[in-house]
Short mmCIF file of C-alpha atoms in Angstrom, two decimals:
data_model
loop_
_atom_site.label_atom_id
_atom_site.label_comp_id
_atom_site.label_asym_id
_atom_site.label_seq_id
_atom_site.Cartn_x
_atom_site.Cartn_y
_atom_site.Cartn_z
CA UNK A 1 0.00 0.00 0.00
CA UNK A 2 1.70 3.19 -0.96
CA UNK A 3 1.53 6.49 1.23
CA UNK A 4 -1.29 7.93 -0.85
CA UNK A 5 -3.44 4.77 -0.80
CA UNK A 6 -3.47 4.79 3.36
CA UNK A 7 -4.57 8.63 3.11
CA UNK A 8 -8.28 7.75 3.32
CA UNK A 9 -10.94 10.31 2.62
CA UNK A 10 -13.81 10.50 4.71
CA UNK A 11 -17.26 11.74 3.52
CA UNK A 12 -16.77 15.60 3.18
CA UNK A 13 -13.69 15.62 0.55
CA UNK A 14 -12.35 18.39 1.83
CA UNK A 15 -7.98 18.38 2.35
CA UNK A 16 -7.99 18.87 5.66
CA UNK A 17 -10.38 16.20 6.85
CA UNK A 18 -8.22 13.09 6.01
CA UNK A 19 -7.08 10.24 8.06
CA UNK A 20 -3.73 7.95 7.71
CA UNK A 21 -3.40 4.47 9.34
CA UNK A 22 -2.45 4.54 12.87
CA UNK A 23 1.50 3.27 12.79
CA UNK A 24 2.45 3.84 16.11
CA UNK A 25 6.35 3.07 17.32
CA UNK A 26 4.72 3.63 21.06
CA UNK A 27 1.26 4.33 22.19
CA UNK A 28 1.01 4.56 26.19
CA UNK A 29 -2.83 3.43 27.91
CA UNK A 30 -5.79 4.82 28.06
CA UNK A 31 -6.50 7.81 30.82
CA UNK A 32 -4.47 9.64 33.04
CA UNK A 33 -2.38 7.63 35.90
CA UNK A 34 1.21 8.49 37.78
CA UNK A 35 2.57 5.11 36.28
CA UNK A 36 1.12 6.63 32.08
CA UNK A 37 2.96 9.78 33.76
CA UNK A 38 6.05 8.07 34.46
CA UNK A 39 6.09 6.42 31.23
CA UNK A 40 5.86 9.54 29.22
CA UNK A 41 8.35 10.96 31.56
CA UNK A 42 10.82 7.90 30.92
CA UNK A 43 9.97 7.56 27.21
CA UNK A 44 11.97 11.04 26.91
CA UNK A 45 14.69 10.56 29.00
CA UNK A 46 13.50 14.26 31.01
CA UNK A 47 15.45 15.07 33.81
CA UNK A 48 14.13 14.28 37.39
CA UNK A 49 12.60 18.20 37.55
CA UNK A 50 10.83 17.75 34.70
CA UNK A 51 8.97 14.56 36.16
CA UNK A 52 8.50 16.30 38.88
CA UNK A 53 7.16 18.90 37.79
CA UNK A 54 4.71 16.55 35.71
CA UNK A 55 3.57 14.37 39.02
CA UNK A 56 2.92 18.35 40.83
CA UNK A 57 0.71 18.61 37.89
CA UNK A 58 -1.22 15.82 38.13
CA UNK A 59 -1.81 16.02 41.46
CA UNK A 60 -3.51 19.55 40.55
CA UNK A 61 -5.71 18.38 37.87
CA UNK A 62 -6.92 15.52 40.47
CA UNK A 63 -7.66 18.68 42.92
CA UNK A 64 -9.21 21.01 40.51
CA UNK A 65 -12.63 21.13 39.65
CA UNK A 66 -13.90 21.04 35.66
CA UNK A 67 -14.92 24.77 34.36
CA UNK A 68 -18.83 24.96 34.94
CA UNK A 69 -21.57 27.24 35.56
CA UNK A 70 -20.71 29.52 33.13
CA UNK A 71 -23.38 31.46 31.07
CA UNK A 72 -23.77 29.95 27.72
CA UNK A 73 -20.23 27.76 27.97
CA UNK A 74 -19.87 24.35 26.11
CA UNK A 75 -20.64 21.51 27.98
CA UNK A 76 -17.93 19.35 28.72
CA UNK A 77 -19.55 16.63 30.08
CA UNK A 78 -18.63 14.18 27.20
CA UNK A 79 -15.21 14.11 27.87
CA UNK A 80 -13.96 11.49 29.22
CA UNK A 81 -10.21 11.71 30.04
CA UNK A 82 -9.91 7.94 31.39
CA UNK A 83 -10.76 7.09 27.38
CA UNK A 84 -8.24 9.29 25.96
CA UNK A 85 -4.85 8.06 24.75
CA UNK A 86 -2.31 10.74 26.21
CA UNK A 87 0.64 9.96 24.28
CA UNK A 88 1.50 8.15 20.82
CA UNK A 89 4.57 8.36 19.25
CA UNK A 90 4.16 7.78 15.51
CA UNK A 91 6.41 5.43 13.51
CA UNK A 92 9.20 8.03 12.29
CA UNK A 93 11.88 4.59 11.27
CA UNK A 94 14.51 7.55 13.24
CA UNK A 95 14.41 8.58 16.84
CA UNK A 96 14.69 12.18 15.69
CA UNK A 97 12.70 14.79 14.39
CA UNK A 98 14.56 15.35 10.99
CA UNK A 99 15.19 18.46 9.03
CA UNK A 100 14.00 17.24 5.30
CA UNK A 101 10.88 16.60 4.00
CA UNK A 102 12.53 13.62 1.90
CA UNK A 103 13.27 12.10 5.51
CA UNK A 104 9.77 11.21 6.32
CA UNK A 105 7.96 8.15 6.71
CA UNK A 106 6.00 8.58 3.19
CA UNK A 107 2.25 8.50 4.76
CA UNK A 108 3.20 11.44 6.99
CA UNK A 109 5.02 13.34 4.30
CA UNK A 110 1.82 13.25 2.37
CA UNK A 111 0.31 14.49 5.04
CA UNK A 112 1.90 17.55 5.43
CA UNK A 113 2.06 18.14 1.20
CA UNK A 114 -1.84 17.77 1.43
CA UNK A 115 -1.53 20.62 3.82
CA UNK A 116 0.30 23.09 2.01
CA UNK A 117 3.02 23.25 4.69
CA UNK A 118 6.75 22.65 2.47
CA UNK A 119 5.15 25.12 -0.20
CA UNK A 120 4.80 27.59 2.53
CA UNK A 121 8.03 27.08 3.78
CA UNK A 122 10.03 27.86 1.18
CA UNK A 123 7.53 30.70 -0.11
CA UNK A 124 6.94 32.68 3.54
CA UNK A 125 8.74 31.42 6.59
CA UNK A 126 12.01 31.61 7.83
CA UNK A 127 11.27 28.23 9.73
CA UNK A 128 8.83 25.64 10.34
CA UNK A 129 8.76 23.11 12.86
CA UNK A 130 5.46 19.92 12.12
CA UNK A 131 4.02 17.71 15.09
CA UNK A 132 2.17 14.49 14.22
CA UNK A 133 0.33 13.09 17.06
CA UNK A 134 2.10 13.55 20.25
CA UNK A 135 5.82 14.18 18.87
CA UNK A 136 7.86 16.59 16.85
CA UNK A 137 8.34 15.25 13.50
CA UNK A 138 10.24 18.01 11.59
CA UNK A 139 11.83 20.89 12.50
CA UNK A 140 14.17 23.51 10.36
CA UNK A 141 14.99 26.78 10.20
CA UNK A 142 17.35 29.05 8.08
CA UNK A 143 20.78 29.32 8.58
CA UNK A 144 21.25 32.79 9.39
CA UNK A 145 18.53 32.98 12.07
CA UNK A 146 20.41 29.96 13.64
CA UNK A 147 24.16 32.44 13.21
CA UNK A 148 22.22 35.10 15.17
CA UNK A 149 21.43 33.25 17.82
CA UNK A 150 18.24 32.26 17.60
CA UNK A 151 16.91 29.03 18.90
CA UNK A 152 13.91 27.60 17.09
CA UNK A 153 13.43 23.46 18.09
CA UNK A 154 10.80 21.30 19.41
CA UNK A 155 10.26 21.47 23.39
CA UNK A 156 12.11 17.72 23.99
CA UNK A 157 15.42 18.95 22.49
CA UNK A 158 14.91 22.67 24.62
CA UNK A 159 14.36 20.35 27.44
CA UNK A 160 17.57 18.53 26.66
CA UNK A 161 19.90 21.05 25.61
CA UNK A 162 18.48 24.25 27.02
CA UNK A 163 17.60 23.06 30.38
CA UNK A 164 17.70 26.14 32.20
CA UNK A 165 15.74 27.97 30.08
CA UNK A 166 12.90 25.47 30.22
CA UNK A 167 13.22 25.66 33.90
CA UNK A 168 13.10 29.02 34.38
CA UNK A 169 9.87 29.61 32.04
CA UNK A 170 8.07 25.88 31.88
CA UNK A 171 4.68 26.23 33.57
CA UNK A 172 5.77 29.30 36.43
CA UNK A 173 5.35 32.65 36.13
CA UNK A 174 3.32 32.30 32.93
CA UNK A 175 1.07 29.44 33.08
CA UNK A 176 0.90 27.80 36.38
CA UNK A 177 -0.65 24.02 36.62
CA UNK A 178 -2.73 25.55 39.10
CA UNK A 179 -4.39 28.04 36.40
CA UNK A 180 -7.06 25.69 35.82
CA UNK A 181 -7.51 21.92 35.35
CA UNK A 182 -6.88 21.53 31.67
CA UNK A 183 -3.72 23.28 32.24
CA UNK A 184 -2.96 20.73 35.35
CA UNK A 185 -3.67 18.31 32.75
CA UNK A 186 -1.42 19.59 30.03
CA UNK A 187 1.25 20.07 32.75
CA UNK A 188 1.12 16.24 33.49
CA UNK A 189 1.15 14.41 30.19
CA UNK A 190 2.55 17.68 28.00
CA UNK A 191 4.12 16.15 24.67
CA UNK A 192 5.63 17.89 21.75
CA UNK A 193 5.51 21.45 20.86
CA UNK A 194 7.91 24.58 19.86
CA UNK A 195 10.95 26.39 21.34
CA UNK A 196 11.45 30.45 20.45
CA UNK A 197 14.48 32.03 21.83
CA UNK A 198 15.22 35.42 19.93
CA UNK A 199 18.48 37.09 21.33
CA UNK A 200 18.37 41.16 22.55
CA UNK A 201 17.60 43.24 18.75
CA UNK A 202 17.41 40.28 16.67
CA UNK A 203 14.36 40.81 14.03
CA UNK A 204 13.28 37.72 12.84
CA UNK A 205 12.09 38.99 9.34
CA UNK A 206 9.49 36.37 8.13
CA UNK A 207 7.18 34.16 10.25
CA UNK A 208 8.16 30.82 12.04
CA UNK A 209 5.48 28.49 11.94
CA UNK A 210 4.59 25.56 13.78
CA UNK A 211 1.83 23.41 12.59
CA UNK A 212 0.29 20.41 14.62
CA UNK A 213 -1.76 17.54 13.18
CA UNK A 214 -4.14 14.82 15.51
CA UNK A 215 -4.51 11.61 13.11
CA UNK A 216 -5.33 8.51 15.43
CA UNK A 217 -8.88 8.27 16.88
CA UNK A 218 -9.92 8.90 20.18
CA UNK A 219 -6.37 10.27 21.13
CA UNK A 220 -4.87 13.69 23.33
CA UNK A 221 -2.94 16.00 21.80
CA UNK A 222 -0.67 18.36 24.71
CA UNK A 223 2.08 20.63 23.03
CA UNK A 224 3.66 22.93 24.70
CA UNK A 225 5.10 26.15 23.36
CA UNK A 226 7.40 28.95 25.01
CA UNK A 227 8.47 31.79 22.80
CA UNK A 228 11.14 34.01 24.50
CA UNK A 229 12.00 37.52 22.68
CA UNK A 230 14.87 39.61 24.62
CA UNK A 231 14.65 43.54 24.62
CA UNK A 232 14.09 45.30 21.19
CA UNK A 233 13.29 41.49 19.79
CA UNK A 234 10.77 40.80 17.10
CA UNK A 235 9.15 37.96 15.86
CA UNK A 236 6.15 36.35 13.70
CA UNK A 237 4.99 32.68 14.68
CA UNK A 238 2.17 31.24 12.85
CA UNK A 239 0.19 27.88 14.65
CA UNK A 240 -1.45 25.63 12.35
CA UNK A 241 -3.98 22.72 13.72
CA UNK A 242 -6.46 20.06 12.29
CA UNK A 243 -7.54 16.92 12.95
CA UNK A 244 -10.01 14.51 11.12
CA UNK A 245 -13.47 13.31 12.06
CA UNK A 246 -13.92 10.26 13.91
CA UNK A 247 -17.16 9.07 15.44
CA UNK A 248 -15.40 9.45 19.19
CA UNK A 249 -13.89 12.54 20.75
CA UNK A 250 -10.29 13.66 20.53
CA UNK A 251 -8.85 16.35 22.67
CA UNK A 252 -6.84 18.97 22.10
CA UNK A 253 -5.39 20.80 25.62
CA UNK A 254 -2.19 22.66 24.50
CA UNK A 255 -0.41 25.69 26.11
CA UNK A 256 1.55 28.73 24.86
CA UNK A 257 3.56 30.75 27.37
CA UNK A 258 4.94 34.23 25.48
CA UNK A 259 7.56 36.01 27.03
CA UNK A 260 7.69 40.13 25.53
CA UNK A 261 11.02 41.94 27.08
CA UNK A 262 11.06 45.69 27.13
CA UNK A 263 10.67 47.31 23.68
CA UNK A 264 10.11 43.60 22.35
CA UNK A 265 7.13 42.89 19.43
CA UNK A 266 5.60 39.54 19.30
CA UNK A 267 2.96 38.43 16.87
CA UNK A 268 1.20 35.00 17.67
CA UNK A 269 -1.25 34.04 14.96
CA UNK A 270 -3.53 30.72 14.83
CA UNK A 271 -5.66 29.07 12.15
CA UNK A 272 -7.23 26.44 13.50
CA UNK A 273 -9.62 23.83 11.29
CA UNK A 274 -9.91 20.90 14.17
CA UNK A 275 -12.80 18.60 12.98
CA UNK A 276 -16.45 18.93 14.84
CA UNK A 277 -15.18 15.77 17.47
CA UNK A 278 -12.52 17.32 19.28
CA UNK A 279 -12.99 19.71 22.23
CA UNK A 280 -10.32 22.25 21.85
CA UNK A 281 -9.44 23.76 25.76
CA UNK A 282 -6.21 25.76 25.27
CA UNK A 283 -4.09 27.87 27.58
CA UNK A 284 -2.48 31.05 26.18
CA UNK A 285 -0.78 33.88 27.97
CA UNK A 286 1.92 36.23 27.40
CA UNK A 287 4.08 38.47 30.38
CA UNK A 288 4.92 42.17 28.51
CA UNK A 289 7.81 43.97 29.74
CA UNK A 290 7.86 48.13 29.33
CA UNK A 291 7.17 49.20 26.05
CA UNK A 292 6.63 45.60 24.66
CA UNK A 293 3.96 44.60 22.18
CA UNK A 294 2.33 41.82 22.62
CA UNK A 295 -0.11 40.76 18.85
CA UNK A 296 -2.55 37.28 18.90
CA UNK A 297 -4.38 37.22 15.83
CA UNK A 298 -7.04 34.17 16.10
CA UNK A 299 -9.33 32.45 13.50
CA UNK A 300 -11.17 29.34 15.35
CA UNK A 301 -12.86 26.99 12.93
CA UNK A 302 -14.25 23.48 13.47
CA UNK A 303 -14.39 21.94 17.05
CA UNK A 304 -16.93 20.40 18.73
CA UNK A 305 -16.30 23.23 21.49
CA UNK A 306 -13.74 25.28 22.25
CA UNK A 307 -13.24 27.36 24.71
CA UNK A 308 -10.28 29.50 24.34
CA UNK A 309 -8.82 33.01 25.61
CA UNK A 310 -5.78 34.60 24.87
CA UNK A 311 -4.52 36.61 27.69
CA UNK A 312 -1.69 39.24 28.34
CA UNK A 313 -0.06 40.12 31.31
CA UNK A 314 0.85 44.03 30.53
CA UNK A 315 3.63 44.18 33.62
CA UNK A 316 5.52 47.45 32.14
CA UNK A 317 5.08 50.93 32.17
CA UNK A 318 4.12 51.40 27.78
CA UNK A 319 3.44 47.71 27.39
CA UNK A 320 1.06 47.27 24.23
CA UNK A 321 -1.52 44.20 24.20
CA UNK A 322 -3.81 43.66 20.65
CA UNK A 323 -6.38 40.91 19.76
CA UNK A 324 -7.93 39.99 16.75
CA UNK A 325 -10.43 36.97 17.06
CA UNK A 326 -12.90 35.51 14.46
CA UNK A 327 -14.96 31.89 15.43
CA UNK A 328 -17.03 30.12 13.48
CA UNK A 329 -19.72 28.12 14.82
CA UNK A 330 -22.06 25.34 12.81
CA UNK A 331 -24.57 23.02 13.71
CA UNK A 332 -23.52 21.17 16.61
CA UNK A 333 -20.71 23.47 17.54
CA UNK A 334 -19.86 25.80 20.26
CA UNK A 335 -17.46 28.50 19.83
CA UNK A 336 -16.40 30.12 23.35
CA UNK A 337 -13.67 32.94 22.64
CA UNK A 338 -12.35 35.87 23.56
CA UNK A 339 -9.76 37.82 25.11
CA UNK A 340 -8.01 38.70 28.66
CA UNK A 341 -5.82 41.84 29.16
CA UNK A 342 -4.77 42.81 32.40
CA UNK A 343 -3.24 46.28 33.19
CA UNK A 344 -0.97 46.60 36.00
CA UNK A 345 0.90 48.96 34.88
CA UNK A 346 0.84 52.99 33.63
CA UNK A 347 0.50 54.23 30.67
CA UNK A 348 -0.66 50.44 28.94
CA UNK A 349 -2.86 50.22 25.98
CA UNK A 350 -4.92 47.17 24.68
CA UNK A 351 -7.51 46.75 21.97
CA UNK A 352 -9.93 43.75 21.07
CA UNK A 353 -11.50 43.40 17.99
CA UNK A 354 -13.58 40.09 18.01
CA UNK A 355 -15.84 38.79 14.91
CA UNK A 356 -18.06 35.87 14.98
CA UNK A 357 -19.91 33.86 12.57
CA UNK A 358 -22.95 31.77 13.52
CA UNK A 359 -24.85 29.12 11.25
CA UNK A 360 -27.19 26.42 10.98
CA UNK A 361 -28.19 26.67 15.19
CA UNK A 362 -24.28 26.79 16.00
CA UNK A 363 -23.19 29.30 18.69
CA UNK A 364 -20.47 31.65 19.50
CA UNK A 365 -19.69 33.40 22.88
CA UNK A 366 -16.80 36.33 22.86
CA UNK A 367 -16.33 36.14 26.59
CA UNK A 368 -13.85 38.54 27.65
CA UNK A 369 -12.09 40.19 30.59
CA UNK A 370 -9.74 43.90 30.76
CA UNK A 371 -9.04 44.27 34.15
CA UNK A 372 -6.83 47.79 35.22
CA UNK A 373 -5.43 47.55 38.14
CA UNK A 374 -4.92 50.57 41.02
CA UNK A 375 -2.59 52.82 39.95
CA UNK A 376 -2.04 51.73 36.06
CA UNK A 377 -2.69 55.58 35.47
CA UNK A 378 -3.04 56.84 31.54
CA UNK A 379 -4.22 53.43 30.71
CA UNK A 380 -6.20 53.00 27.54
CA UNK A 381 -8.37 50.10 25.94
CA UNK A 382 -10.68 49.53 23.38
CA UNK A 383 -13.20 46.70 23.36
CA UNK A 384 -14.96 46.00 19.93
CA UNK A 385 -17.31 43.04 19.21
CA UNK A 386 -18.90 42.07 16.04
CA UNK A 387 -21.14 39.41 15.38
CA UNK A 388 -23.14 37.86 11.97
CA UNK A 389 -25.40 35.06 12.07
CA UNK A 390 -26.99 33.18 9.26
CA UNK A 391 -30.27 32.43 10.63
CA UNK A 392 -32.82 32.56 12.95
CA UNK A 393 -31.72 29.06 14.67
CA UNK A 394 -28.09 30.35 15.51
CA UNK A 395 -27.28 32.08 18.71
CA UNK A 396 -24.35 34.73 19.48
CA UNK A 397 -23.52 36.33 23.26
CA UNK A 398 -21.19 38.69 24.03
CA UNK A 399 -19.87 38.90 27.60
CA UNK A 400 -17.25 41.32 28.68
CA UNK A 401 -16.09 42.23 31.69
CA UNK A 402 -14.40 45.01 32.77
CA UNK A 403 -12.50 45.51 36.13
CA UNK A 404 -11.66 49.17 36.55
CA UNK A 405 -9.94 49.80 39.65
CA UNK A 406 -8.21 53.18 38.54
CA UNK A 407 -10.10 56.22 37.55
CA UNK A 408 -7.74 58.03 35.78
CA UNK A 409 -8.31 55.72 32.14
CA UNK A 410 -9.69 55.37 28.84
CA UNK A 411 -12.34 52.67 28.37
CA UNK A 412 -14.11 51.77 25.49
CA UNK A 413 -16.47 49.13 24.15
CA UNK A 414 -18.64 48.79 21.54
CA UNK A 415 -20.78 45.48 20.64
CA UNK A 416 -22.95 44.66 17.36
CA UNK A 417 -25.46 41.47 16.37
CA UNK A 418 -26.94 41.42 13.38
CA UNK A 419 -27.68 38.73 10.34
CA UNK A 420 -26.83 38.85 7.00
CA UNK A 421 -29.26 41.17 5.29
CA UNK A 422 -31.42 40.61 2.30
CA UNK A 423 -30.91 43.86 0.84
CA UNK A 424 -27.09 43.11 0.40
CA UNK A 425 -27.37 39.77 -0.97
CA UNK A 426 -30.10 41.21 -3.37
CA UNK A 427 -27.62 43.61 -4.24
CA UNK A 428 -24.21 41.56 -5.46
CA UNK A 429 -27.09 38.77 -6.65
CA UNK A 430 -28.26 41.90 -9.08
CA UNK A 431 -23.94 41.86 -9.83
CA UNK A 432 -23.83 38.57 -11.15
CA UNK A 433 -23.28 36.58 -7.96
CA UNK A 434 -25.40 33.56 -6.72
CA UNK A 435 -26.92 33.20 -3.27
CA UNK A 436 -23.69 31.61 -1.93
CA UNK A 437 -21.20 33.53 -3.75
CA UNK A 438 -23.14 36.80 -2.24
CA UNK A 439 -22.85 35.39 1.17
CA UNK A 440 -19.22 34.73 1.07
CA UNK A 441 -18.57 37.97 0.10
CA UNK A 442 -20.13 39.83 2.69
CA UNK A 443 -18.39 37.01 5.24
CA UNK A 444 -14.94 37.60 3.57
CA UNK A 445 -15.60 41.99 3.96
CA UNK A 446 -16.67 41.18 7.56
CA UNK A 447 -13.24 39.42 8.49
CA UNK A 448 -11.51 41.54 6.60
CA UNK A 449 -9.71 43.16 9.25
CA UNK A 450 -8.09 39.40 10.57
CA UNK A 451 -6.83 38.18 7.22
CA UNK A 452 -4.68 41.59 6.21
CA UNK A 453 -2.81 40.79 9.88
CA UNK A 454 -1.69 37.46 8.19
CA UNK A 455 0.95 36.80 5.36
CA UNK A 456 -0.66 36.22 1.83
CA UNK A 457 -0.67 32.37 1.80
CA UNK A 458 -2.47 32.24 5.38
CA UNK A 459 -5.03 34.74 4.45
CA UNK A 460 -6.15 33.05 1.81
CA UNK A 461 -5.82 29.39 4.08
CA UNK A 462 -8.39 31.17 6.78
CA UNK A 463 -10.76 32.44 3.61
CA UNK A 464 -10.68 29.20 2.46
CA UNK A 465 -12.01 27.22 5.77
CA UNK A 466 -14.48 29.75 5.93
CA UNK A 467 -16.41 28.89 2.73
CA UNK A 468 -15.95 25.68 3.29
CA UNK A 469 -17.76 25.67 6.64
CA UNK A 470 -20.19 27.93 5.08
CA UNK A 471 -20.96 25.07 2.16
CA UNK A 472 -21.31 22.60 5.65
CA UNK A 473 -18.36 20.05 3.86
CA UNK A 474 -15.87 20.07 7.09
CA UNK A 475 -16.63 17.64 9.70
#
């Protein structure tokens, strides 16, 4: 059977929503015990603090309680942890990660071509780094980024040869396991993942990315990423994910911990496309020095839920924080987003600009916190949230809160709900256009704003997913 034959189509025909055959070199149990722990742990040769650090996890995931009570928040009831296989190494016939795409098991290879991800490489990144299932599988980036200083890898070779940089910023000021339990949970069983050091006034000129694909059924999927940038630093990394549809529930808990140093400028975009069985419960957060800037740019598509907040930490006098969100939510789906910026310091500025799409009874949330602390004087933000919906079945909340402790501040916010309106597809249909075409228009105007923040080749990736949700062929 050659690599193309074992890249089965399921019913929608779409190229992201694709499966291999499971070849696994090691696949640990089911559910989440200290002895699966341990194994993971041994299965990487980690140093002792790095176990232990995984066993002080798990003991705060088996203390924490599951998010509920929420207004309008997925419900996570269906997922069932003890069913979920926390680690799989695929079949790579190497015990490294390699640096060629010729170097690849074929099937995987194929994967990643279906994907786009070598053409974009050698078209708009300076690097790329590609996890299948719970491990690294490729990882490269050019030579003169490397002759600068910086360090772009997968997290088990920072762990291995950077070791007190992982220790330093793994899961402690950032993201603590005690943040909330999927984080707990990530801490414990954490696989795979990126590693961005950029050295004081290093520009790195086009975007890294990392992209991260879930193949076997029923499985967990816990990278970790830290992204360091010194003072006067800048940097573009670009996360990929999807996943294909099975008929039980994958999950997808991974963490990002951002570290902005003073005059720094970070840019952390995501297109997601996970298919409408996994429940996608990330942890994001980023720690902004004086007169950093700190940039996510989000598009969430596909999911069975998601519930997923970006969140800055603005701890310097000038520090800059801005969002860009857009979810998409079909039948079946729920879409909880948004944004957390938290001002303790003078003279910070944030904005949020959120857009949501709803469709065929799917919902989206934008659930978001600014909080300004006492005495972050001459602090500015700007809250703006947008929502369309297709129909009369779909539902979209917006739920922001703001804690103002300081009175000296500028706060804005501004929401809008509305559908797509006849008059405007009348209109373009009176142009030439068809009742589809007329619709994706008006969606591709209304995220406008998200896809000119992303290079060329992702724009037209997140325009893409979004008329093929809208023709209901993913998932």
């Amino acid at each position: 059977m050659t690599a193309h034959d074992r890249l089965e189509r399921t019913g929608s025909g779409t190229d992201f929503d694709f499966k291999n055959d499971v070849l696994a070199e090691f696949k640990s149990q089911t559910g989440l015990t200290e002895q699966t722990v341990r194994l993971i742990s041994a299965e990487k040769d980690e140093p002792e603090w790095m176990l232990q650090r995984r066993l002080d996890a798990l003991e705060r995931y088996r203390q924490l309680p599951m998010p509920e009570g929420w207004p309008g928040q997925p419900d996570l009831s269906e997922i069932d942890v003890d069913g979920i296989v926390p680690y799989l190494r695929p079949d790579l016939e190497t015990d490294d990660s390699v640096d060629s795409w010729e170097d690849l098991p074929d099937d995987i290879a194929a994967t990643f071509d279906r994907l786009g991800i070598p053409e974009a490489e050698q078209r708009a990144l300076s690097g790329a780094g590609a996890q299948y299932e719970s491990e690294v599988v490729y990882q490269n980036m050019q030579d003169h980024l490397e002759e600068q200083g910086v360090i772009f890898c997968d997290m088990d070779t920072a762990v291995q040869e950077h070791p007190e940089l992982v220790r330093e910023h793994f899961m402690t000021t950032c993201v603590p396991p005690s943040d909330n339990k999927f984080a707990a949970l990530h801490g414990a069983v954490w696989s795979g993942g990126s590693f961005v050091y950029v050295p004081e006034g290093v520009t790195v000129e086009m975007p890294l990315q990392a992209y991260f694909r879930m193949n076997a059924e029923g499985m967990g999927q816990f990278e970790h990423k830290i992204v360091i940038a010194e003072p006067d630093s800048e940097l573009h990394l670009i996360e990929g994910c999807s996943a294909p549809h099975y008929g039980t529930h994958n999950l997808h808990s991974g963490c990002v911990e951002v570290f902005v140093g003073e005059g720094a400028h970070v840019q952390y975009s995501t297109v997601q496309n996970w298919s409408t069985n996994t429940y996608n419960l990330n942890t994001k957060r980023a720690i902004v020095e004086a007169d950093g800037t700190m940039e996510w740019v989000s598009g969430s598509m596909g999911s069975k839920a998601t519930m997923l907040y970006p969140a800055s930490v603005l701890k310097g006098p000038g520090a800059t924080d801005n969002h860009i969100t857009i979810a998409m939510a079909g039948e079946g789906q729920n879409i909880d987003t948004g944004a957390k910026v938290y001002h303790n310091a003078p003279d910070t500025h944030s904005t949020v600009e959120s857009k949501s799409i709803s469709k065929d009874g799917g919902r989206t949330n934008y659930r978001g916190l600014v909080h300004i602390a006492d005495g972050a004087e001459d602090a500015s933000t700007s809250v703006e949230c947008d929502a369309l919906m297709f129909d009369n079945e779909s539902t979209s909340d917006t739920m922001p809160y703001m804690e103002i402790q300081e009175s000296n501040v500028d706060v804005a916010h501004e929401a809008t709900v509305g559908k797509i309106g006849d008059e405007d597809v009348f209109y373009l249909q009176s142009r030439g256009l068809d009742d589809d075409d007329a619709k994706q228009m008006i969606v591709a105007g209304f995220i406008e704003p998200i896809t000119e923040e992303l290079p060329i080749e992702y724009a037209v990736e997140l325009n893409r997913l979004i008329e093929l949700e809208m023709e209901g062929s993913l998932g």
